[in-house]
Tab-separated table of N, CA, C and O in Angstrom:
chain	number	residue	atom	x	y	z
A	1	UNK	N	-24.553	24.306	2.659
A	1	UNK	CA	-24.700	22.896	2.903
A	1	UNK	C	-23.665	22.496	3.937
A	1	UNK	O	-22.487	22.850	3.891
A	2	UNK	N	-24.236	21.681	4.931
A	2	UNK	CA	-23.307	21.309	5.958
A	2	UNK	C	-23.225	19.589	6.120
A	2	UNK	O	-24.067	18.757	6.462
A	3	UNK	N	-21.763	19.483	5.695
A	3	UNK	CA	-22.030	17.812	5.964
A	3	UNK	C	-20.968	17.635	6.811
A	3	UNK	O	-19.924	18.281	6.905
A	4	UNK	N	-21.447	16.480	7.543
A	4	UNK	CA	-21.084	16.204	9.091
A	4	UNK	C	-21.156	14.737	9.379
A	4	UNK	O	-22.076	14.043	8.947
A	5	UNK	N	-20.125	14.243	10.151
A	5	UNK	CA	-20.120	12.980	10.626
A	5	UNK	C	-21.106	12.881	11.946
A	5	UNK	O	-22.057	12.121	12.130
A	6	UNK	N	-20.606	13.821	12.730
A	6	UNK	CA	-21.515	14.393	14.031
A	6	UNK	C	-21.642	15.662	14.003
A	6	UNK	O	-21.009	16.257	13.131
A	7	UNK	N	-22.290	16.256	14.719
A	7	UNK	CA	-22.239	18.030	15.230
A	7	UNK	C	-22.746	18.563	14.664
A	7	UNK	O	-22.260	19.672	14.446
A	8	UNK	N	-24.526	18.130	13.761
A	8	UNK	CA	-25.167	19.133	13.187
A	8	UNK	C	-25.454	19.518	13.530
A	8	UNK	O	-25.773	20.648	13.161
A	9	UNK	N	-25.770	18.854	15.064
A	9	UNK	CA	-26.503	20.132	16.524
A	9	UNK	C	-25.794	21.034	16.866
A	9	UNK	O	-26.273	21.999	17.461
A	10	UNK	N	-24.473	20.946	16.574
A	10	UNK	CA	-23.652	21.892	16.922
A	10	UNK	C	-23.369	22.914	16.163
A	10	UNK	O	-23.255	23.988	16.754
A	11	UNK	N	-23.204	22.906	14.899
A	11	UNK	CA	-23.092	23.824	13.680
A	11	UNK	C	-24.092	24.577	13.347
A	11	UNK	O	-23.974	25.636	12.731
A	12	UNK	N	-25.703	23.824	13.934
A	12	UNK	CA	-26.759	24.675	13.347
A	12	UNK	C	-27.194	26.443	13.806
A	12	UNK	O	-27.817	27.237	13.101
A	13	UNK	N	-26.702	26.651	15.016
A	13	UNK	CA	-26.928	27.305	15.578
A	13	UNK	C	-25.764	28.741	15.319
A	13	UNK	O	-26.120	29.879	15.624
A	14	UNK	N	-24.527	28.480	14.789
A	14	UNK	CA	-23.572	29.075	13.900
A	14	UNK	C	-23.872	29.447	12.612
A	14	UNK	O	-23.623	30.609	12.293
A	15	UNK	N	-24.268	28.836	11.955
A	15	UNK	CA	-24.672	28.524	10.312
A	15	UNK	C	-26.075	29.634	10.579
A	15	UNK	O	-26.124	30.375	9.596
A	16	UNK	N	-26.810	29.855	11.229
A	16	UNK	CA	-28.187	30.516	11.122
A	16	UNK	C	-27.487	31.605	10.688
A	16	UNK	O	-26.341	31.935	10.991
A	17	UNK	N	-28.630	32.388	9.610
A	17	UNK	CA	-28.356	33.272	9.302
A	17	UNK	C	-27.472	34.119	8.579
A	17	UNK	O	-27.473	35.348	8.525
A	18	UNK	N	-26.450	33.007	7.837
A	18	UNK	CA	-25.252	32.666	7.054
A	18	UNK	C	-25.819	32.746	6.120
A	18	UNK	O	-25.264	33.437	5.266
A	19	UNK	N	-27.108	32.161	5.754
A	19	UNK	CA	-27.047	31.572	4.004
A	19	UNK	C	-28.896	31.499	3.990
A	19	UNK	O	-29.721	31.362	4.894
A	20	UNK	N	-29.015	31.673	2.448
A	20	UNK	CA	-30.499	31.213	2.905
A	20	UNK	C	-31.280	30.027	2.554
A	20	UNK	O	-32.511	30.000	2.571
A	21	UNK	N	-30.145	28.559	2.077
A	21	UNK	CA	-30.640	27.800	1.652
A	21	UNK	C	-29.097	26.693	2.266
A	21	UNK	O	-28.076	26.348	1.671
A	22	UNK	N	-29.700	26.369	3.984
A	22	UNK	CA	-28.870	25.646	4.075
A	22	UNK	C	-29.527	24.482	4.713
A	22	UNK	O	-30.585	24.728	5.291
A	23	UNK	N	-28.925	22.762	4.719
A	23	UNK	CA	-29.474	22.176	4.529
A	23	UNK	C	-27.661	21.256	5.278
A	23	UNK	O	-26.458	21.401	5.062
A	24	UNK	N	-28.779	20.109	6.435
A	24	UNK	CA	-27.724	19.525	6.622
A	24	UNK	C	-27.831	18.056	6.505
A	24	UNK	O	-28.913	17.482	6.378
A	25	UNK	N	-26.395	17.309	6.560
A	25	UNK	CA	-26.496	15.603	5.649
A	25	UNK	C	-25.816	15.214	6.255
A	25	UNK	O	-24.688	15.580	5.927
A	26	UNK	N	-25.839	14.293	7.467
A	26	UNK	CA	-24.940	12.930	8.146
A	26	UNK	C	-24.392	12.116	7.401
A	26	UNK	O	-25.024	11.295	6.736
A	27	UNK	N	-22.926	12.242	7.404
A	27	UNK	CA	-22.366	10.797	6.248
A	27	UNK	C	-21.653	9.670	7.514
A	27	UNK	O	-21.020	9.934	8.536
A	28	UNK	N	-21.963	8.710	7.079
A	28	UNK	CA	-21.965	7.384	8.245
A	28	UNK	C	-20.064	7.175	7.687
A	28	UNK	O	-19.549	7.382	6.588
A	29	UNK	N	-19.396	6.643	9.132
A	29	UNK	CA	-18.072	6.280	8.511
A	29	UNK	C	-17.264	7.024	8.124
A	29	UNK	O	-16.633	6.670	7.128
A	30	UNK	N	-16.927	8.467	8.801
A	30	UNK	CA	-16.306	9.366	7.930
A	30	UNK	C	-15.941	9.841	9.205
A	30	UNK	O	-16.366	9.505	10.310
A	31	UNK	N	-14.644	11.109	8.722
A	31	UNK	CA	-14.282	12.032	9.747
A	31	UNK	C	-14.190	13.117	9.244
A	31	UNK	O	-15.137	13.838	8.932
A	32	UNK	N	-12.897	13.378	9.096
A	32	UNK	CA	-12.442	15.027	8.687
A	32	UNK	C	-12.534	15.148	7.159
A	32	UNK	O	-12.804	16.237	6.652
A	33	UNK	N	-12.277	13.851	6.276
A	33	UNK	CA	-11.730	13.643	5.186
A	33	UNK	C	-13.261	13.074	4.193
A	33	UNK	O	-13.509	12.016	3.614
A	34	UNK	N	-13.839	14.029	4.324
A	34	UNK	CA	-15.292	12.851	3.802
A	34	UNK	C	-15.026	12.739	2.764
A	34	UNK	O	-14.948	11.580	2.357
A	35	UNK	N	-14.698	14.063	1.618
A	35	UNK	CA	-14.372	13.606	0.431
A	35	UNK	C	-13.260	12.611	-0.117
A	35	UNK	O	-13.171	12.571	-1.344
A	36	UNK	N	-12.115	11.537	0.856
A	36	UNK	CA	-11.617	10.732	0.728
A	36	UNK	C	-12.133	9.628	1.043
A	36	UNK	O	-11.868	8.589	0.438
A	37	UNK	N	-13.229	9.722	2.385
A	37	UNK	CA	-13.189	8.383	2.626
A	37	UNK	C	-14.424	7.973	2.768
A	37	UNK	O	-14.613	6.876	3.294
A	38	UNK	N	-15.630	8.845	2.286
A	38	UNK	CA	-16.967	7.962	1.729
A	38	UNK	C	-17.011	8.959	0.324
A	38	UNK	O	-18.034	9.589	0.594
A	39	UNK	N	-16.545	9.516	-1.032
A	39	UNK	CA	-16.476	9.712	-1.904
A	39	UNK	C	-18.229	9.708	-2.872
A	39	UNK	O	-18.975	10.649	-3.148
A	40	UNK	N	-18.305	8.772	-3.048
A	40	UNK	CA	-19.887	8.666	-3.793
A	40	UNK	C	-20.761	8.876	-2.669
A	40	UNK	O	-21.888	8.819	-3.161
A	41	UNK	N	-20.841	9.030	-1.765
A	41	UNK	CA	-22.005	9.690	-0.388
A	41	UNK	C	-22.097	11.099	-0.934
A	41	UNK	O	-23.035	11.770	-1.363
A	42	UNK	N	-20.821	11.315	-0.773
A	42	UNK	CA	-20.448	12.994	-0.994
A	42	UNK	C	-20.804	13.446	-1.898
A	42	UNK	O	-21.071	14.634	-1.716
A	43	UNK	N	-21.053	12.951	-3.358
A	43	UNK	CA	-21.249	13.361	-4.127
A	43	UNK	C	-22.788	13.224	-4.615
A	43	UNK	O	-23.294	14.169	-5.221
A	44	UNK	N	-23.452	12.176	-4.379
A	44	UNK	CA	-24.588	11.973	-3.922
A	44	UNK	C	-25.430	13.184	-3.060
A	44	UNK	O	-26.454	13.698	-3.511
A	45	UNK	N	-25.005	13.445	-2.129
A	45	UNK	CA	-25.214	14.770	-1.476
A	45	UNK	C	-25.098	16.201	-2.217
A	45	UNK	O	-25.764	17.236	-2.210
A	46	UNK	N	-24.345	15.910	-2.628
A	46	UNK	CA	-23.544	17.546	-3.814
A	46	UNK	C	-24.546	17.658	-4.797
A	46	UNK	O	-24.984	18.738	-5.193
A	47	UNK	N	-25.057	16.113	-5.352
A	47	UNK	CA	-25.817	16.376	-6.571
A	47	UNK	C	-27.282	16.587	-6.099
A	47	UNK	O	-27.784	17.415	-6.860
A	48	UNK	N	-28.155	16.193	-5.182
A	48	UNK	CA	-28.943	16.619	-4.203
A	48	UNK	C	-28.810	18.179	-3.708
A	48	UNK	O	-29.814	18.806	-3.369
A	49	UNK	N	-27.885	18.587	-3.696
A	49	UNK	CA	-28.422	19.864	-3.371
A	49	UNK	C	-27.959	20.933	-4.441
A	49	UNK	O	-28.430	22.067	-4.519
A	50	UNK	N	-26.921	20.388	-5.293
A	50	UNK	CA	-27.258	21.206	-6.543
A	50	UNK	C	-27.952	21.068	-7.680
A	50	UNK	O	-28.018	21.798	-8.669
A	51	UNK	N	-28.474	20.021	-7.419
A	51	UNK	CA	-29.712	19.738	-8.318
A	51	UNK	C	-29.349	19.395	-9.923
A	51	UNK	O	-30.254	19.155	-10.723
């Protein structure tokens, strides 16, 4: 799982072939620190892809 403020275009092409269930999620308002500073996005996302 790749979450990203920007640069999924950029990561996707790295990430191929890494994993076989990867899946990417734009969080609005964020930088380096997503799990500080949009918190319930993040986790929202986490529970979405772990089901």
């Amino acid at each position: 799982m790749a979450i990203t403020n920007q640069g999924a275009d950029f990561m996707r092409p790295m990430m191929e072939g890494k994993a076989n269930d990867i899946r990417y999620s734009g969080i609005e308002d964020s930088g380096h620190f997503v799990a500080e500073e949009q918190p319930e996005v993040l986790v929202a996302e986490l529970e979405k892809f772990f089901g």
